[in-house]
Amino acid sequence: MKILVYTFNHFILFYFLVLNLTYIFLTLSAFVFIRRYIKLIKIVELRKIFQSTFFKPISVISPAFNEEETIAESVKSLLHLSYPEHEVIVVNDGSTDGTLSTLKERYRLNKAFRDFDSPLKTALVRAVYQSEEYPNLVVIDKENGGKADALNAGINISRYPLVCCVDADSLLDSEALMRVSRPFLEDSSTVAAGGVVRVANECVVRAGKVMEPRLPKNKWATFQIVEYLRAFLAGRISWAVFGGLLIVSGAFGLFKRQTVIECGGYRTNTVGEDMELIVRIHKIQRKKKRKYKIAFIPDPICWTEVPEDRRTLARQRARWQRGLMDSLLMNKEMLFNPRFGIIGLIVMPFFFVFEMFGPLIEFGGYIILTISAILHLINIDFVLLFFLVAVVLGTMHSISSMLLEEFSFYRFPGFRNLFKLIFYSILENFGYRQIMSWWRMRGILQYISGDRSWGKMARKGFTTKKT
Amino acid sequence: MIFSTGPSFISLKVVIFLLELVFSLTVLLTLYVVYLRGAQTIYERKRKNEIAKWEPLLLDYINGSLKLSEVEREMRHADRDLLGEMLIEYSQDIRGQALERMIELWKQLRFDEYSFKKIKSRYSWYRAYGATLLGIMRDSSATPLLIELLKDKSPLVTFSAARALARIGIKKELGHIIGIVAKSKRWSEDQFAEIILDFGQDIAEDLVELCEDDNVPLNRLAFIIDVLGFMRFQPAYEALAKLAEKGEKETRIRAIKALGELSRPESSPLLLGLLGGESWEIRSQAAKALGKIGDDGAIPGLVKALDDRIWWVRYNAAVALTKIGEKGLSALWSVAENAESERARKVAQHVFEQRVSYAESHVI
């Protein structure tokens, strides 16, 4: 038992060092990239391209299931996106509430005959509607098949070379499409691009736009803001720089339509369809030895509603963990496989060890700690110091993300917001992170037991300013 | 060891040192973030005040209501950085006399000296920024320096310099330089695209020559072809026809598209031949291009293409028929009503329905 304890302790130390050094490296890389990017966009403005015919038109696809509360605002924001040419395809995925009727009433939809190819198999499409008022708005009404199935149906009917997949409850910044399409203009080998997702809870929304970003009063939502800053600004940007981005958020991502179709579209038998698609794109592109790029932009803004109650958040995080496991295990042939370059040799192993097994290792550590205490093998000074180092490092990572935010496109102005975020960065180390790990642990257990459900999320709707 | 009382490879002192280090870093980072926020807040406030103060004056000056000397006198004590930013922002979207007045003001306030200083900086971004400013302000006195900058080792600087020269109007002389750039990979595709669009018709002949140069990378060639089509540069016809007939698929697709833009009836036989090609992308673009040309003689070929196995070919053929006037519409209607092939009927019906809803929404 002593040997087990000693061995595990060494492993924990090594794990801790590698994880934190990686985060520090990723943060520094993100810093360099963001600075360079901001300077670049100041000089290379791409005005002429967007005024010409050389931009690529985009089909924006928004799957909707029981989104009665927010669908109207969401579609409005999509229709008013600033882009030379785009269409909006809303896929009503067998909603049981008034989602379709809200759309019909608000946008004067008429049934349309629309012939289209179906390279991706989906659940039955019952009808296609066209808006009288907005010729670039199409609504598909189909039988319920899940988000992935709905996206595939949208991709089938889309007619533009780029498809932007957004959640129905997401609000896009008006210039989001212009910004996220830049990588495709910069390099024609780009097949996918993602952007930063921000928390919209309690932000003031008017005419489908976030007019006034606000920090929510709800503590769960505020914690998630800190998390999102870390994940998007420090994490994803850096991974993308090294060609190792494994996820483009389901809330907002732009893809080459042809690439998605070649890969077989979104998988419907997973809850992590967004990540799984990106991992599969890596796999297929590398198998075919094609030059390709998956980009991530620090500035386009997508705002989304995050859970404000413990139950919904717990379900979401467990689902994300299951999605992560699906994405990695379904494509496990890449693991340690030199044929897949940096993805196989560095990124996949990192995600396997630190993201997938992370909660197991963490809880394993708590168990070993308990055993150590029982066997009087514990050095309390070390335990306390280690915990303090972990807390301070965790806070440092979050503050670093805030620094990245200050350098880039800071969206929560004012000192009050800043101090609140700093406070929550410290506070999250005392319970929030631990409970996250527990929920992720539950996700692992659910995965092992075969649970594939989505769960429900209670929606509040956006705060709309009265004029 | 961290948790146990056994032997350890890491001592308490090391851990304490690490803790102190990380803690200090965290405190420093936090203070820096607070400082940046403070600086940004002050800047935003100042900017708001400066804009409120100078904008009316600037607008009056641009409109001609105020003289240069009056404005210059008032603005002499303004915050230089903020004022400079304001002038640049306004200059981006104005033309003609208004822009000329702005340039005069820029020079009177000695911002041109600022730009010249920047292009001599040892930092590439500042050189690029300086070149950009000189371009925005159409400062032709900077031409020799900007031409020198085209040899800079930084692609961003060369891009900015080329762009500035295009804005100033030094285009024709630089066609050969565009040729050099086209063959190198120094600029990203979007940068290359912006420059080509900036230079426009003035370098069209040089672009046609590049179409016949095997050393031009395919992605650049593709864009050059697109631009020639966009400009509807008729002398490019022969080069484009050659590229459409054979070669790499993507290049052929672009060339077919460009032929459509040129809209010359003599392209019809070539494009009709391509409607029966192996690649669906080529068939699809050929159908589109025939629609743009609008030649009646293409109708039978397009009707046949309505039964293509690929939806995009069928759809583009149907749309093309709607663009060939009454005869094309009539042919499409006939297919929609009577065709044996279900897929041909469906696509024809779809396109008719699209036309109707488009017409209705525009009436609304």
CSV table of N, CA, C and O in Angstrom, one decimal, chain A residues 6 9-10 13 39-40 43-49 53-54 112-117 132 135 158-159 185-188 257 369 377-379 382-383 385-386 388-389 392 396 399-400 403 406-407 410 412-415 418-419 422, chain B residues 1-6 9-12 15-16 19 22-23 26 29-30 32-34 36-38 40 92-93 125 129 132 156 159-160 188-191 193-194 197-198 223 226-227 230 311-312 315 346-347 349-350 353 361:
chain,number,residue,atom,x,y,z
A,6,TYR,N,3.0,6.0,-2.7
A,6,TYR,CA,4.2,6.8,-3.2
A,6,TYR,C,4.2,7.0,-4.7
A,6,TYR,O,4.5,8.0,-5.2
A,9,ASN,N,1.6,9.3,-5.8
A,9,ASN,CA,1.9,10.7,-5.4
A,9,ASN,C,2.9,11.3,-6.5
A,9,ASN,O,2.8,12.4,-6.9
A,10,HIS,N,3.9,10.5,-6.8
A,10,HIS,CA,4.8,10.9,-7.9
A,10,HIS,C,4.1,11.2,-9.2
A,10,HIS,O,4.4,12.2,-9.9
A,13,LEU,N,2.2,14.5,-9.0
A,13,LEU,CA,3.1,15.7,-9.1
A,13,LEU,C,3.5,15.9,-10.6
A,13,LEU,O,3.4,17.0,-11.1
A,39,LYS,N,-2.8,43.4,-34.6
A,39,LYS,CA,-2.0,44.3,-35.5
A,39,LYS,C,-2.3,44.0,-37.0
A,39,LYS,O,-2.4,45.0,-37.8
A,40,LEU,N,-2.4,42.8,-37.3
A,40,LEU,CA,-2.7,42.4,-38.7
A,40,LEU,C,-4.0,43.0,-39.2
A,40,LEU,O,-4.1,43.5,-40.3
A,43,ILE,N,-4.0,46.5,-40.3
A,43,ILE,CA,-3.4,46.9,-41.6
A,43,ILE,C,-4.2,46.2,-42.8
A,43,ILE,O,-4.4,46.8,-43.8
A,44,VAL,N,-4.5,44.9,-42.6
A,44,VAL,CA,-5.1,44.2,-43.7
A,44,VAL,C,-6.6,44.2,-43.5
A,44,VAL,O,-7.2,43.4,-42.8
A,45,GLU,N,-7.3,45.2,-44.1
A,45,GLU,CA,-8.7,45.3,-43.8
A,45,GLU,C,-9.7,44.6,-44.6
A,45,GLU,O,-10.9,44.4,-44.2
A,46,LEU,N,-9.3,44.1,-45.8
A,46,LEU,CA,-10.2,43.3,-46.7
A,46,LEU,C,-11.5,44.1,-47.1
A,46,LEU,O,-12.5,43.4,-47.3
A,47,ARG,N,-11.4,45.4,-47.2
A,47,ARG,CA,-12.6,46.1,-47.6
A,47,ARG,C,-13.0,45.7,-49.1
A,47,ARG,O,-14.2,45.5,-49.4
A,48,LYS,N,-12.0,45.7,-49.9
A,48,LYS,CA,-12.3,45.4,-51.4
A,48,LYS,C,-12.9,44.0,-51.6
A,48,LYS,O,-13.8,43.9,-52.4
A,49,ILE,N,-12.4,43.1,-50.8
A,49,ILE,CA,-12.9,41.7,-51.0
A,49,ILE,C,-14.4,41.7,-50.7
A,49,ILE,O,-15.2,41.1,-51.5
A,53,THR,N,-17.0,40.4,-55.5
A,53,THR,CA,-17.8,39.1,-55.5
A,53,THR,C,-16.9,38.0,-55.0
A,53,THR,O,-17.2,36.8,-55.2
A,54,PHE,N,-15.8,38.4,-54.4
A,54,PHE,CA,-14.8,37.3,-54.0
A,54,PHE,C,-14.9,36.8,-52.6
A,54,PHE,O,-14.2,35.9,-52.2
A,112,ALA,N,-42.9,25.9,-49.2
A,112,ALA,CA,-42.2,26.1,-50.5
A,112,ALA,C,-41.9,24.7,-51.0
A,112,ALA,O,-41.6,23.8,-50.2
A,113,PHE,N,-41.9,24.6,-52.3
A,113,PHE,CA,-41.4,23.4,-52.9
A,113,PHE,C,-39.9,23.6,-53.1
A,113,PHE,O,-39.5,24.5,-53.8
A,114,ARG,N,-39.2,22.7,-52.5
A,114,ARG,CA,-37.7,22.9,-52.6
A,114,ARG,C,-37.1,21.6,-52.9
A,114,ARG,O,-37.1,20.7,-52.1
A,115,ASP,N,-36.6,21.5,-54.1
A,115,ASP,CA,-35.9,20.3,-54.5
A,115,ASP,C,-34.4,20.4,-54.0
A,115,ASP,O,-33.8,21.4,-54.2
A,116,PHE,N,-33.9,19.4,-53.3
A,116,PHE,CA,-32.5,19.5,-52.9
A,116,PHE,C,-32.0,18.1,-52.8
A,116,PHE,O,-32.7,17.1,-52.6
A,117,ASP,N,-30.7,18.1,-53.0
A,117,ASP,CA,-29.9,16.8,-52.9
A,117,ASP,C,-29.8,16.4,-51.4
A,117,ASP,O,-29.8,17.3,-50.6
A,132,GLU,N,-41.9,35.1,-46.7
A,132,GLU,CA,-42.4,36.2,-47.7
A,132,GLU,C,-41.6,37.4,-47.5
A,132,GLU,O,-41.2,38.1,-48.5
A,135,PRO,N,-36.5,36.7,-48.3
A,135,PRO,CA,-36.3,35.6,-49.2
A,135,PRO,C,-35.1,34.7,-48.9
A,135,PRO,O,-35.0,33.6,-49.3
A,158,SER,N,-28.7,23.5,-47.9
A,158,SER,CA,-27.9,24.7,-48.1
A,158,SER,C,-27.3,24.8,-49.5
A,158,SER,O,-27.0,23.8,-50.1
A,159,ARG,N,-27.2,26.0,-50.0
A,159,ARG,CA,-26.7,26.1,-51.4
A,159,ARG,C,-25.4,26.9,-51.5
A,159,ARG,O,-25.0,27.2,-52.6
A,185,LEU,N,-10.5,33.3,-46.6
A,185,LEU,CA,-10.0,34.2,-47.6
A,185,LEU,C,-8.5,34.2,-47.5
A,185,LEU,O,-7.8,34.3,-48.5
A,186,GLU,N,-8.0,34.1,-46.3
A,186,GLU,CA,-6.5,34.1,-46.1
A,186,GLU,C,-5.8,32.9,-46.7
A,186,GLU,O,-4.7,33.0,-47.2
A,187,ASP,N,-6.5,31.8,-46.6
A,187,ASP,CA,-5.9,30.5,-47.0
A,187,ASP,C,-7.0,29.6,-47.5
A,187,ASP,O,-7.8,29.2,-46.7
A,188,SER,N,-6.9,29.3,-48.7
A,188,SER,CA,-8.0,28.5,-49.3
A,188,SER,C,-8.1,27.0,-48.8
A,188,SER,O,-9.0,26.3,-49.1
A,257,ARG,N,-18.7,23.5,-46.8
A,257,ARG,CA,-19.8,22.5,-47.0
A,257,ARG,C,-19.3,21.2,-47.5
A,257,ARG,O,-19.6,20.1,-47.1
A,369,LEU,N,-5.3,10.4,-1.0
A,369,LEU,CA,-5.1,11.4,0.1
A,369,LEU,C,-5.8,10.8,1.4
A,369,LEU,O,-5.2,10.9,2.5
A,377,LEU,N,0.3,8.4,6.6
A,377,LEU,CA,1.4,8.6,5.6
A,377,LEU,C,1.4,10.1,5.1
A,377,LEU,O,2.1,10.4,4.2
A,378,ILE,N,0.6,10.9,5.7
A,378,ILE,CA,0.4,12.2,5.2
A,378,ILE,C,1.3,13.2,5.8
A,378,ILE,O,1.6,13.2,7.0
A,379,ASN,N,1.8,14.1,4.9
A,379,ASN,CA,2.6,15.2,5.4
A,379,ASN,C,1.7,16.5,5.2
A,379,ASN,O,1.5,17.0,4.1
A,382,PHE,N,3.0,19.6,3.3
A,382,PHE,CA,3.0,19.5,1.9
A,382,PHE,C,1.6,19.6,1.3
A,382,PHE,O,1.4,20.2,0.2
A,383,VAL,N,0.7,18.9,1.9
A,383,VAL,CA,-0.7,18.9,1.4
A,383,VAL,C,-1.2,20.3,1.3
A,383,VAL,O,-1.8,20.7,0.3
A,385,LEU,N,0.5,23.1,1.3
A,385,LEU,CA,1.3,23.9,0.3
A,385,LEU,C,0.9,23.6,-1.1
A,385,LEU,O,0.7,24.5,-2.0
A,386,PHE,N,0.7,22.3,-1.4
A,386,PHE,CA,0.3,21.8,-2.7
A,386,PHE,C,-1.0,22.4,-3.1
A,386,PHE,O,-1.2,22.9,-4.2
A,388,LEU,N,-2.3,25.1,-1.9
A,388,LEU,CA,-2.2,26.6,-2.2
A,388,LEU,C,-1.6,26.8,-3.5
A,388,LEU,O,-2.0,27.8,-4.3
A,389,VAL,N,-0.6,26.1,-3.9
A,389,VAL,CA,0.0,26.2,-5.2
A,389,VAL,C,-1.0,26.0,-6.3
A,389,VAL,O,-1.1,26.8,-7.3
A,392,VAL,N,-3.4,29.0,-6.4
A,392,VAL,CA,-2.8,30.2,-7.0
A,392,VAL,C,-2.5,30.0,-8.5
A,392,VAL,O,-2.7,31.0,-9.3
A,396,MET,N,-4.0,32.2,-11.4
A,396,MET,CA,-3.1,32.8,-12.4
A,396,MET,C,-3.5,32.5,-13.8
A,396,MET,O,-3.5,33.4,-14.7
A,399,ILE,N,-6.5,34.8,-14.5
A,399,ILE,CA,-6.1,36.2,-14.6
A,399,ILE,C,-5.4,36.4,-16.0
A,399,ILE,O,-5.5,37.4,-16.6
A,400,SER,N,-4.6,35.4,-16.4
A,400,SER,CA,-3.9,35.5,-17.7
A,400,SER,C,-4.9,35.6,-18.8
A,400,SER,O,-4.7,36.4,-19.7
A,403,LEU,N,-6.1,39.0,-19.0
A,403,LEU,CA,-5.1,39.8,-19.6
A,403,LEU,C,-5.2,39.8,-21.1
A,403,LEU,O,-5.2,40.8,-21.8
A,406,GLU,N,-8.1,41.8,-22.1
A,406,GLU,CA,-7.8,43.3,-22.1
A,406,GLU,C,-7.0,43.7,-23.4
A,406,GLU,O,-7.2,44.8,-23.9
A,407,PHE,N,-6.2,42.8,-23.9
A,407,PHE,CA,-5.4,43.1,-25.0
A,407,PHE,C,-6.2,43.0,-26.3
A,407,PHE,O,-5.8,43.5,-27.3
A,410,TYR,N,-12.0,43.5,-25.2
A,410,TYR,CA,-12.7,43.4,-23.9
A,410,TYR,C,-14.2,43.8,-23.9
A,410,TYR,O,-14.5,44.9,-24.5
A,412,PHE,N,-16.5,43.4,-21.1
A,412,PHE,CA,-17.1,43.8,-19.9
A,412,PHE,C,-16.4,45.0,-19.3
A,412,PHE,O,-15.6,44.8,-18.5
A,413,PRO,N,-16.8,46.2,-19.8
A,413,PRO,CA,-16.0,47.3,-19.3
A,413,PRO,C,-16.3,47.7,-17.9
A,413,PRO,O,-17.2,47.2,-17.3
A,414,GLY,N,-15.4,48.6,-17.4
A,414,GLY,CA,-15.6,49.1,-16.0
A,414,GLY,C,-14.8,48.3,-15.0
A,414,GLY,O,-14.6,47.1,-15.2
A,415,PHE,N,-14.5,49.0,-14.0
A,415,PHE,CA,-13.7,48.3,-12.9
A,415,PHE,C,-14.5,47.3,-12.1
A,415,PHE,O,-14.0,46.3,-11.6
A,418,LEU,N,-14.5,44.1,-13.7
A,418,LEU,CA,-13.2,43.5,-13.7
A,418,LEU,C,-12.9,42.9,-12.3
A,418,LEU,O,-12.5,41.7,-12.2
A,419,PHE,N,-13.2,43.6,-11.2
A,419,PHE,CA,-13.0,43.1,-9.9
A,419,PHE,C,-13.8,41.9,-9.6
A,419,PHE,O,-13.4,41.0,-8.9
A,422,ILE,N,-12.2,39.0,-11.2
A,422,ILE,CA,-11.0,38.6,-10.5
A,422,ILE,C,-11.4,37.8,-9.2
A,422,ILE,O,-10.8,36.8,-8.9
B,1,MET,N,8.0,13.4,-0.1
B,1,MET,CA,6.9,13.4,-1.1
B,1,MET,C,5.8,14.4,-0.6
B,1,MET,O,5.7,14.7,0.5
B,2,ILE,N,5.1,14.8,-1.6
B,2,ILE,CA,4.1,15.9,-1.3
B,2,ILE,C,3.1,15.4,-0.2
B,2,ILE,O,2.8,16.2,0.7
B,3,PHE,N,2.6,14.2,-0.4
B,3,PHE,CA,1.6,13.8,0.6
B,3,PHE,C,2.0,12.9,1.7
B,3,PHE,O,1.3,12.8,2.7
B,4,SER,N,3.1,12.3,1.5
B,4,SER,CA,3.5,11.3,2.5
B,4,SER,C,4.7,11.7,3.3
B,4,SER,O,5.3,12.7,3.1
B,5,THR,N,5.0,10.9,4.2
B,5,THR,CA,6.1,11.2,5.1
B,5,THR,C,7.4,10.5,4.7
B,5,THR,O,8.4,10.6,5.4
B,6,GLY,N,7.3,9.8,3.6
B,6,GLY,CA,8.5,9.1,3.1
B,6,GLY,C,9.5,9.9,2.5
B,6,GLY,O,9.4,11.2,2.5
B,9,PHE,N,11.7,13.6,-3.5
B,9,PHE,CA,12.6,14.2,-4.5
B,9,PHE,C,12.3,15.7,-4.5
B,9,PHE,O,13.0,16.5,-5.2
B,10,ILE,N,11.3,16.1,-3.8
B,10,ILE,CA,11.0,17.5,-3.8
B,10,ILE,C,10.8,18.0,-2.4
B,10,ILE,O,10.0,17.5,-1.6
B,11,SER,N,11.6,19.0,-2.0
B,11,SER,CA,11.6,19.5,-0.6
B,11,SER,C,10.6,20.5,-0.4
B,11,SER,O,10.1,21.2,-1.3
B,12,LEU,N,10.3,20.7,0.9
B,12,LEU,CA,9.3,21.7,1.3
B,12,LEU,C,9.8,23.1,0.8
B,12,LEU,O,9.0,23.9,0.3
B,15,VAL,N,8.9,23.8,-2.8
B,15,VAL,CA,7.4,24.0,-2.9
B,15,VAL,C,7.1,25.5,-2.4
B,15,VAL,O,6.3,26.2,-3.1
B,16,ILE,N,7.7,25.8,-1.3
B,16,ILE,CA,7.4,27.2,-0.8
B,16,ILE,C,7.9,28.2,-1.9
B,16,ILE,O,7.2,29.2,-2.1
B,19,LEU,N,5.5,28.4,-4.6
B,19,LEU,CA,4.3,29.1,-4.2
B,19,LEU,C,4.5,30.6,-4.2
B,19,LEU,O,3.7,31.3,-4.8
B,22,VAL,N,4.8,31.8,-7.9
B,22,VAL,CA,3.5,31.8,-8.6
B,22,VAL,C,2.6,32.9,-8.0
B,22,VAL,O,1.8,33.6,-8.8
B,23,PHE,N,2.6,33.0,-6.7
B,23,PHE,CA,1.8,34.1,-6.1
B,23,PHE,C,2.2,35.5,-6.6
B,23,PHE,O,1.4,36.3,-6.9
B,26,THR,N,1.1,36.1,-10.0
B,26,THR,CA,-0.4,36.3,-10.1
B,26,THR,C,-0.7,37.7,-9.7
B,26,THR,O,-1.5,38.4,-10.3
B,29,LEU,N,0.3,40.1,-12.4
B,29,LEU,CA,-0.6,40.0,-13.5
B,29,LEU,C,-1.9,40.7,-13.2
B,29,LEU,O,-2.4,41.5,-14.1
B,30,THR,N,-2.4,40.5,-12.0
B,30,THR,CA,-3.6,41.2,-11.6
B,30,THR,C,-3.5,42.7,-11.6
B,30,THR,O,-4.3,43.4,-12.2
B,32,TYR,N,-1.4,44.3,-13.4
B,32,TYR,CA,-1.2,44.8,-14.8
B,32,TYR,C,-2.6,44.9,-15.4
B,32,TYR,O,-2.9,45.8,-16.2
B,33,VAL,N,-3.4,43.8,-15.2
B,33,VAL,CA,-4.8,43.9,-15.8
B,33,VAL,C,-5.5,45.1,-15.3
B,33,VAL,O,-6.2,45.8,-16.1
B,34,VAL,N,-5.4,45.4,-14.0
B,34,VAL,CA,-6.1,46.5,-13.5
B,34,VAL,C,-5.6,47.8,-14.1
B,34,VAL,O,-6.4,48.7,-14.5
B,36,LEU,N,-4.2,48.1,-17.1
B,36,LEU,CA,-4.7,48.2,-18.5
B,36,LEU,C,-6.1,48.6,-18.5
B,36,LEU,O,-6.5,49.4,-19.4
B,37,ARG,N,-6.9,48.1,-17.6
B,37,ARG,CA,-8.3,48.5,-17.6
B,37,ARG,C,-8.4,50.0,-17.3
B,37,ARG,O,-9.2,50.7,-17.9
B,38,GLY,N,-7.6,50.4,-16.4
B,38,GLY,CA,-7.6,51.9,-16.0
B,38,GLY,C,-7.2,52.7,-17.2
B,38,GLY,O,-7.9,53.7,-17.6
B,40,GLN,N,-7.4,51.9,-20.4
B,40,GLN,CA,-8.4,51.8,-21.4
B,40,GLN,C,-9.6,52.7,-21.1
B,40,GLN,O,-10.1,53.4,-21.9
B,92,GLN,N,-10.9,57.4,-44.5
B,92,GLN,CA,-11.1,56.1,-45.2
B,92,GLN,C,-12.3,56.1,-46.1
B,92,GLN,O,-12.4,55.4,-47.1
B,93,ASP,N,-13.3,56.9,-45.7
B,93,ASP,CA,-14.6,56.8,-46.3
B,93,ASP,C,-15.0,58.0,-47.1
B,93,ASP,O,-16.1,58.1,-47.6
B,125,TRP,N,6.0,46.3,-37.8
B,125,TRP,CA,4.6,46.7,-37.8
B,125,TRP,C,4.5,48.2,-37.9
B,125,TRP,O,3.6,48.7,-38.6
B,129,TYR,N,2.5,50.2,-40.7
B,129,TYR,CA,1.5,51.2,-40.3
B,129,TYR,C,1.8,52.5,-40.9
B,129,TYR,O,0.8,53.2,-41.4
B,132,THR,N,0.8,52.4,-44.5
B,132,THR,CA,-0.7,52.4,-44.6
B,132,THR,C,-1.2,53.8,-44.4
B,132,THR,O,-2.1,54.3,-45.2
B,156,LEU,N,4.2,41.9,-44.5
B,156,LEU,CA,3.2,42.9,-44.1
B,156,LEU,C,3.6,44.3,-44.6
B,156,LEU,O,2.8,45.1,-45.0
B,159,PHE,N,3.2,44.4,-48.3
B,159,PHE,CA,1.8,44.5,-48.6
B,159,PHE,C,1.3,46.0,-48.4
B,159,PHE,O,0.6,46.6,-49.3
B,160,SER,N,1.7,46.6,-47.3
B,160,SER,CA,1.2,47.9,-47.0
B,160,SER,C,1.8,48.9,-48.0
B,160,SER,O,1.1,49.8,-48.4
B,188,SER,N,-0.4,36.4,-47.9
B,188,SER,CA,-1.4,35.4,-47.8
B,188,SER,C,-2.4,35.6,-48.9
B,188,SER,O,-2.3,36.7,-49.6
B,189,GLU,N,-3.3,34.7,-49.1
B,189,GLU,CA,-4.2,34.8,-50.3
B,189,GLU,C,-5.1,36.1,-50.2
B,189,GLU,O,-5.4,36.7,-51.2
B,190,ASP,N,-5.5,36.4,-49.0
B,190,ASP,CA,-6.4,37.6,-48.9
B,190,ASP,C,-5.6,38.9,-49.1
B,190,ASP,O,-6.2,39.8,-49.7
B,191,GLN,N,-4.4,38.9,-48.7
B,191,GLN,CA,-3.6,40.1,-48.9
B,191,GLN,C,-3.3,40.2,-50.5
B,191,GLN,O,-3.5,41.3,-51.0
B,193,ALA,N,-5.2,39.1,-52.8
B,193,ALA,CA,-6.5,39.5,-53.4
B,193,ALA,C,-6.8,41.0,-53.2
B,193,ALA,O,-7.2,41.7,-54.2
B,194,GLU,N,-6.5,41.6,-52.1
B,194,GLU,CA,-6.8,43.0,-51.8
B,194,GLU,C,-5.9,43.8,-52.7
B,194,GLU,O,-6.4,44.8,-53.3
B,197,LEU,N,-7.1,43.7,-56.3
B,197,LEU,CA,-8.4,44.5,-56.4
B,197,LEU,C,-8.1,46.0,-56.3
B,197,LEU,O,-8.7,46.8,-57.0
B,198,ASP,N,-7.1,46.4,-55.5
B,198,ASP,CA,-6.7,47.8,-55.4
B,198,ASP,C,-6.1,48.3,-56.7
B,198,ASP,O,-6.4,49.4,-57.2
B,223,PHE,N,-7.1,33.0,-58.3
B,223,PHE,CA,-7.6,34.4,-58.0
B,223,PHE,C,-7.4,35.3,-59.2
B,223,PHE,O,-8.3,36.2,-59.4
B,226,ASP,N,-10.2,34.8,-61.5
B,226,ASP,CA,-11.4,35.4,-60.9
B,226,ASP,C,-11.5,36.9,-61.2
B,226,ASP,O,-12.5,37.4,-61.5
B,227,VAL,N,-10.3,37.5,-60.9
B,227,VAL,CA,-10.3,39.0,-61.1
B,227,VAL,C,-10.5,39.4,-62.5
B,227,VAL,O,-11.2,40.3,-62.8
B,230,PHE,N,-14.1,39.1,-63.1
B,230,PHE,CA,-14.7,40.2,-62.4
B,230,PHE,C,-14.6,41.5,-63.2
B,230,PHE,O,-15.6,42.3,-63.2
B,311,TRP,N,-27.3,17.1,-58.3
B,311,TRP,CA,-28.3,18.1,-58.1
B,311,TRP,C,-27.8,19.5,-58.5
B,311,TRP,O,-28.5,20.3,-59.2
B,312,TRP,N,-26.5,19.9,-58.2
B,312,TRP,CA,-26.0,21.2,-58.5
B,312,TRP,C,-26.0,21.5,-59.9
B,312,TRP,O,-26.2,22.6,-60.4
B,315,TYR,N,-29.6,22.1,-61.0
B,315,TYR,CA,-30.1,23.4,-60.5
B,315,TYR,C,-29.5,24.5,-61.3
B,315,TYR,O,-30.2,25.4,-61.7
B,346,LYS,N,-38.6,18.0,-61.0
B,346,LYS,CA,-38.5,18.6,-59.6
B,346,LYS,C,-37.7,19.8,-59.6
B,346,LYS,O,-38.0,20.9,-59.0
B,347,VAL,N,-36.5,19.8,-60.3
B,347,VAL,CA,-35.6,20.9,-60.2
B,347,VAL,C,-36.2,22.1,-61.0
B,347,VAL,O,-36.1,23.2,-60.6
B,349,GLN,N,-39.4,22.7,-61.3
B,349,GLN,CA,-40.5,23.3,-60.5
B,349,GLN,C,-39.9,24.1,-59.3
B,349,GLN,O,-40.4,25.2,-59.0
B,350,HIS,N,-38.8,23.6,-58.8
B,350,HIS,CA,-38.2,24.3,-57.7
B,350,HIS,C,-37.7,25.7,-58.2
B,350,HIS,O,-38.0,26.7,-57.5
B,353,GLU,N,-40.6,28.0,-58.7
B,353,GLU,CA,-41.2,28.4,-57.4
B,353,GLU,C,-40.3,29.5,-56.8
B,353,GLU,O,-40.7,30.5,-56.2
B,361,SER,N,-41.7,38.8,-53.0
B,361,SER,CA,-41.0,39.5,-51.9
B,361,SER,C,-40.5,40.8,-52.4
B,361,SER,O,-40.5,41.8,-51.6
